[in-house]
Coordinates of C-alpha atoms in Angstrom, one line a residue:
M1 CA 37.5 16.5 6.0
R2 CA 39.5 13.9 7.9
G3 CA 38.4 15.4 11.2
V4 CA 34.8 15.3 10.1
A5 CA 35.1 11.6 9.2
T6 CA 36.8 10.8 12.5
N7 CA 34.1 12.6 14.5
K8 CA 31.4 10.7 12.5
K9 CA 33.0 7.4 13.1
L10 CA 33.5 8.2 16.8
R11 CA 29.8 9.0 17.1
E12 CA 28.8 5.7 15.5
I13 CA 31.1 3.8 18.0
I14 CA 29.5 5.7 20.9
I15 CA 26.0 5.0 19.8
S16 CA 26.8 1.3 19.2
Q17 CA 28.4 1.0 22.6
Y18 CA 25.4 2.7 24.2
H19 CA 23.0 0.3 22.4
R20 CA 25.0 -2.7 23.7
D21 CA 25.5 -1.6 27.3
S22 CA 22.4 0.5 28.1
K23 CA 20.6 -2.5 29.6
R24 CA 23.6 -3.5 31.8
N25 CA 24.8 -0.2 33.2
K26 CA 22.7 2.8 32.3
T27 CA 24.3 5.1 34.9
G28 CA 27.8 4.3 33.7
V29 CA 26.9 4.8 30.1
K30 CA 25.3 8.1 30.8
K31 CA 28.5 9.3 32.4
Q32 CA 30.6 8.1 29.5
L33 CA 28.4 9.9 27.1
A34 CA 28.5 13.1 29.1
K35 CA 32.3 13.0 28.9
L36 CA 32.7 12.1 25.3
K37 CA 29.9 14.3 24.0
S38 CA 30.3 17.3 26.3
N39 CA 28.7 19.7 23.8
K40 CA 25.3 18.1 24.5
T41 CA 23.2 17.7 27.5
L42 CA 22.4 14.3 29.0
K43 CA 18.8 14.5 27.7
Q44 CA 20.0 15.2 24.2
N45 CA 22.4 12.2 24.3
E46 CA 19.6 9.9 25.4
N47 CA 17.4 11.2 22.6
D48 CA 20.1 10.7 20.0
C49 CA 20.6 7.1 21.1
F50 CA 16.9 6.4 21.3
E51 CA 16.4 7.6 17.7
N52 CA 19.2 5.4 16.4
E53 CA 18.0 2.4 18.3
E54 CA 14.5 2.9 16.8
M55 CA 16.0 2.7 13.4
L56 CA 17.3 -0.8 14.1
H57 CA 13.8 -2.4 14.6
P58 CA 11.0 -3.1 12.1
R59 CA 8.5 -0.3 12.2
E60 CA 4.8 -1.0 12.7
E61 CA 4.0 1.7 10.1
T62 CA 6.0 -0.3 7.4
R63 CA 3.8 -3.3 8.1
Y64 CA 0.7 -1.1 7.6
N65 CA 2.1 0.2 4.3
N66 CA 2.9 -3.3 3.2
F67 CA -0.6 -4.4 3.8
N68 CA -2.0 -1.5 1.9
T69 CA 0.3 -2.2 -1.1
L70 CA -0.6 -5.9 -0.9
F71 CA -4.3 -5.3 -1.2
K72 CA -3.7 -2.6 -3.8
T73 CA -1.7 -5.0 -6.0
R74 CA -3.9 -8.1 -5.4
S75 CA -7.1 -6.1 -6.3
G76 CA -6.9 -7.3 -10.0
R77 CA -5.7 -4.2 -11.8
R78 CA -2.9 -6.0 -13.5
A79 CA -5.2 -8.6 -15.1
L80 CA -7.8 -6.2 -16.6
A81 CA -6.0 -5.9 -19.9
T82 CA -6.6 -9.6 -20.8
L83 CA -10.3 -9.4 -19.9
F84 CA -11.4 -7.2 -22.8
D85 CA -11.3 -9.9 -25.4
E86 CA -12.4 -12.7 -23.0
A87 CA -15.6 -10.9 -22.0
G88 CA -17.2 -11.6 -25.3
S89 CA -18.9 -8.2 -25.6
Q90 CA -19.8 -6.8 -28.9
I91 CA -17.9 -3.6 -28.0
S92 CA -14.3 -3.9 -29.4
G93 CA -11.3 -3.9 -27.1
E94 CA -10.1 -0.6 -28.6
I95 CA -13.3 1.2 -27.6
V96 CA -13.1 -0.3 -24.1
A97 CA -9.5 0.9 -23.9
I98 CA -10.6 4.4 -24.8
L99 CA -13.3 4.4 -22.2
V100 CA -10.8 3.2 -19.6
A101 CA -8.3 5.9 -20.5
L102 CA -11.0 8.6 -20.3
G103 CA -12.0 7.2 -16.9
K104 CA -8.5 7.4 -15.7
I105 CA -8.2 11.0 -16.9
A106 CA -11.4 11.9 -15.1
S107 CA -10.3 10.1 -11.9
A108 CA -6.9 11.9 -12.0
C109 CA -8.7 15.3 -12.2
I110 CA -10.9 14.6 -9.2
A111 CA -8.6 12.5 -7.1
Y112 CA -6.9 15.3 -5.2
N113 CA -10.1 17.0 -4.2
L114 CA -11.6 13.7 -3.1
I115 CA -8.6 12.9 -1.0
E116 CA -8.7 16.2 0.8
K117 CA -12.5 16.3 1.3
L118 CA -13.3 12.7 2.1
G119 CA -10.0 11.7 3.8
R120 CA -7.6 8.8 3.1
K121 CA -9.4 6.1 5.0
T122 CA -12.9 6.9 3.6
L123 CA -11.5 7.0 0.0
I124 CA -9.8 3.6 0.4
L125 CA -12.9 2.1 1.9
I126 CA -15.0 3.3 -1.1
S127 CA -12.4 2.2 -3.6
S128 CA -11.7 -1.2 -2.2
G129 CA -15.5 -1.9 -1.7
V130 CA -16.5 -0.9 -5.2
C131 CA -13.5 -2.8 -6.7
G132 CA -14.4 -5.8 -4.7
V133 CA -18.0 -5.8 -6.0
S134 CA -16.8 -5.2 -9.6
M135 CA -14.4 -8.2 -9.4
L136 CA -17.2 -10.3 -7.8
M137 CA -19.6 -9.5 -10.6
L138 CA -16.9 -10.2 -13.2
G139 CA -16.3 -13.5 -11.5
I140 CA -20.0 -14.5 -11.6
Y141 CA -20.2 -13.5 -15.3
F142 CA -17.1 -15.5 -16.3
Y143 CA -18.3 -18.5 -14.2
F144 CA -21.6 -18.6 -16.2
K145 CA -19.7 -18.1 -19.5
E146 CA -17.2 -20.8 -18.8
N147 CA -19.9 -23.3 -17.8
D148 CA -21.9 -22.6 -21.0
V149 CA -24.8 -21.0 -19.2
Y150 CA -27.0 -19.0 -21.6
I151 CA -26.2 -15.3 -21.4
P152 CA -28.4 -12.9 -23.3
E153 CA -26.6 -10.6 -25.7
K154 CA -27.8 -7.5 -23.8
V155 CA -26.0 -8.8 -20.7
N156 CA -22.6 -8.9 -22.5
I157 CA -22.2 -5.2 -21.8
I158 CA -22.1 -5.9 -18.1
P159 CA -18.4 -6.9 -17.9
V160 CA -17.4 -3.8 -19.8
I161 CA -19.3 -1.7 -17.3
F162 CA -17.6 -3.3 -14.4
I163 CA -14.2 -3.1 -16.0
V164 CA -14.6 0.6 -16.6
T165 CA -16.0 1.1 -13.1
F166 CA -13.2 -0.8 -11.5
T167 CA -10.6 1.3 -13.4
V168 CA -12.1 4.6 -12.5
V169 CA -12.6 3.8 -8.8
Y170 CA -9.2 2.2 -8.5
S171 CA -7.6 5.3 -10.1
F172 CA -8.8 7.7 -7.4
G173 CA -8.6 5.4 -4.4
L174 CA -6.4 2.4 -4.3
A175 CA -3.9 3.8 -6.7
P176 CA -2.9 7.2 -5.2
V177 CA -3.9 7.0 -1.5
P178 CA -1.4 4.3 -0.3
L179 CA 1.4 6.4 -1.7
I180 CA 0.2 9.3 0.4
I181 CA -0.1 7.1 3.5
I182 CA 3.5 6.0 3.1
N183 CA 4.7 9.6 3.6
E184 CA 2.3 10.2 6.5
L185 CA 2.9 7.1 8.6
L186 CA 6.7 7.1 8.4
P187 CA 9.1 9.7 10.0
N188 CA 11.6 11.4 7.7
E189 CA 14.6 9.3 8.8
A190 CA 12.7 6.0 8.0
R191 CA 10.7 7.1 5.0
S192 CA 13.2 6.1 2.3
L193 CA 13.8 2.7 3.8
G194 CA 10.1 2.1 4.5
A195 CA 9.1 3.2 1.0
S196 CA 11.8 0.9 -0.5
I197 CA 10.4 -2.1 1.4
V198 CA 6.9 -1.3 0.3
F199 CA 7.8 -0.9 -3.3
W200 CA 9.8 -4.1 -3.3
T201 CA 6.8 -5.9 -1.8
S202 CA 4.6 -4.5 -4.5
N203 CA 7.0 -5.6 -7.3
I204 CA 7.3 -9.1 -5.9
V205 CA 3.5 -9.5 -5.7
F206 CA 3.2 -8.0 -9.2
F207 CA 5.6 -10.6 -10.5
I208 CA 3.7 -13.4 -8.8
I209 CA 0.4 -12.2 -10.3
T210 CA 1.8 -11.8 -13.8
F211 CA 3.3 -15.3 -13.7
A212 CA 0.4 -17.1 -12.0
Y213 CA -2.6 -15.4 -13.6
P214 CA -2.4 -17.1 -17.1
L215 CA -1.9 -20.5 -15.4
V216 CA -4.7 -20.2 -13.0
A217 CA -7.0 -18.8 -15.7
E218 CA -6.2 -21.7 -18.0
Y219 CA -6.5 -24.6 -15.5
L220 CA -9.1 -23.2 -13.0
G221 CA -10.9 -20.6 -15.0
I222 CA -10.9 -16.8 -15.1
H223 CA -13.7 -16.7 -12.5
V224 CA -11.3 -18.1 -9.9
C225 CA -8.9 -15.2 -10.5
M226 CA -11.8 -12.7 -10.3
F227 CA -13.1 -14.2 -7.0
T228 CA -9.6 -14.2 -5.6
F229 CA -9.1 -10.5 -6.5
S230 CA -12.5 -9.7 -5.0
A231 CA -11.6 -11.5 -1.8
F232 CA -8.4 -9.5 -1.4
C233 CA -10.4 -6.3 -2.0
F234 CA -12.8 -7.2 0.8
I235 CA -10.0 -8.3 3.1
G236 CA -8.4 -4.9 2.5
F237 CA -11.7 -3.2 3.2
V238 CA -11.9 -4.9 6.6
F239 CA -8.3 -4.1 7.4
V240 CA -8.7 -0.4 6.6
L241 CA -12.0 -0.2 8.5
F242 CA -10.8 -1.7 11.8
I243 CA -7.0 -1.1 11.8
L244 CA -5.7 1.7 9.6
P245 CA -6.2 5.1 11.2
E246 CA -7.4 8.2 9.4
T247 CA -4.3 10.4 8.7
K248 CA -6.1 13.4 7.2
G249 CA -5.1 16.6 9.1
K250 CA -3.1 14.6 11.7
S251 CA 0.5 15.3 12.7
Y252 CA 3.0 12.5 12.9
S253 CA 2.8 12.4 16.7
E254 CA -1.0 12.2 16.6
I255 CA -0.8 9.3 14.1
Q256 CA 1.7 7.5 16.4
E257 CA -0.7 7.8 19.3
M258 CA -3.5 6.3 17.3
L259 CA -1.3 3.4 16.2
N260 CA -0.1 2.7 19.7
K261 CA -3.6 2.4 21.2

């Protein structure tokens, strides 16, 4: 065990030394590596050092995953629970909660087939677009309601429809697909670190929304929150449309080529 630990430490020292000196004297470093790591060829030594050097820099794929998680979290899902009673519909919150639960179950049943048939990018585009429209319509409804604009009783069912629509579409698009993309964009050696960064970002944004939503809703109005959520959904739509590549059926090397274009 002591010998294994010593060899591991020696390898770390070698890699660190290569990382520091490679830009000053590449030929000399290659000769040193050839002597110290005689069980490997020169090409293998270079590949080992390149892989370790790559791990020291922020990865572009992690940025893409952070953007996906940001739009997912800022879409308004966390604030839906408080909208049932604020909507003023004749349908009770318990019934709406049951409808939402049934919608989630249905979405979970069809999510896998949709992801494999439509592709990741298409599904996120559909989900973010529909969620954005749902939040926009909820924002308009609450704007009228908070400004004492007359709303016919028949129209009071509209917020319930959009809340259920949002929940269903979110459940088969924005909810599962970013988690899949995390595994497809990142290599095995960086996956755990990248996923940790993404989930930490998600939790921080979730805390900000949980803290800020009641304050913004009280002082500026619920409609401002809904319009903000809608804007993030549409920004996410544009980001996915023009920047995020389709990863369905692509190998890791193919995805890297698309990202580097």
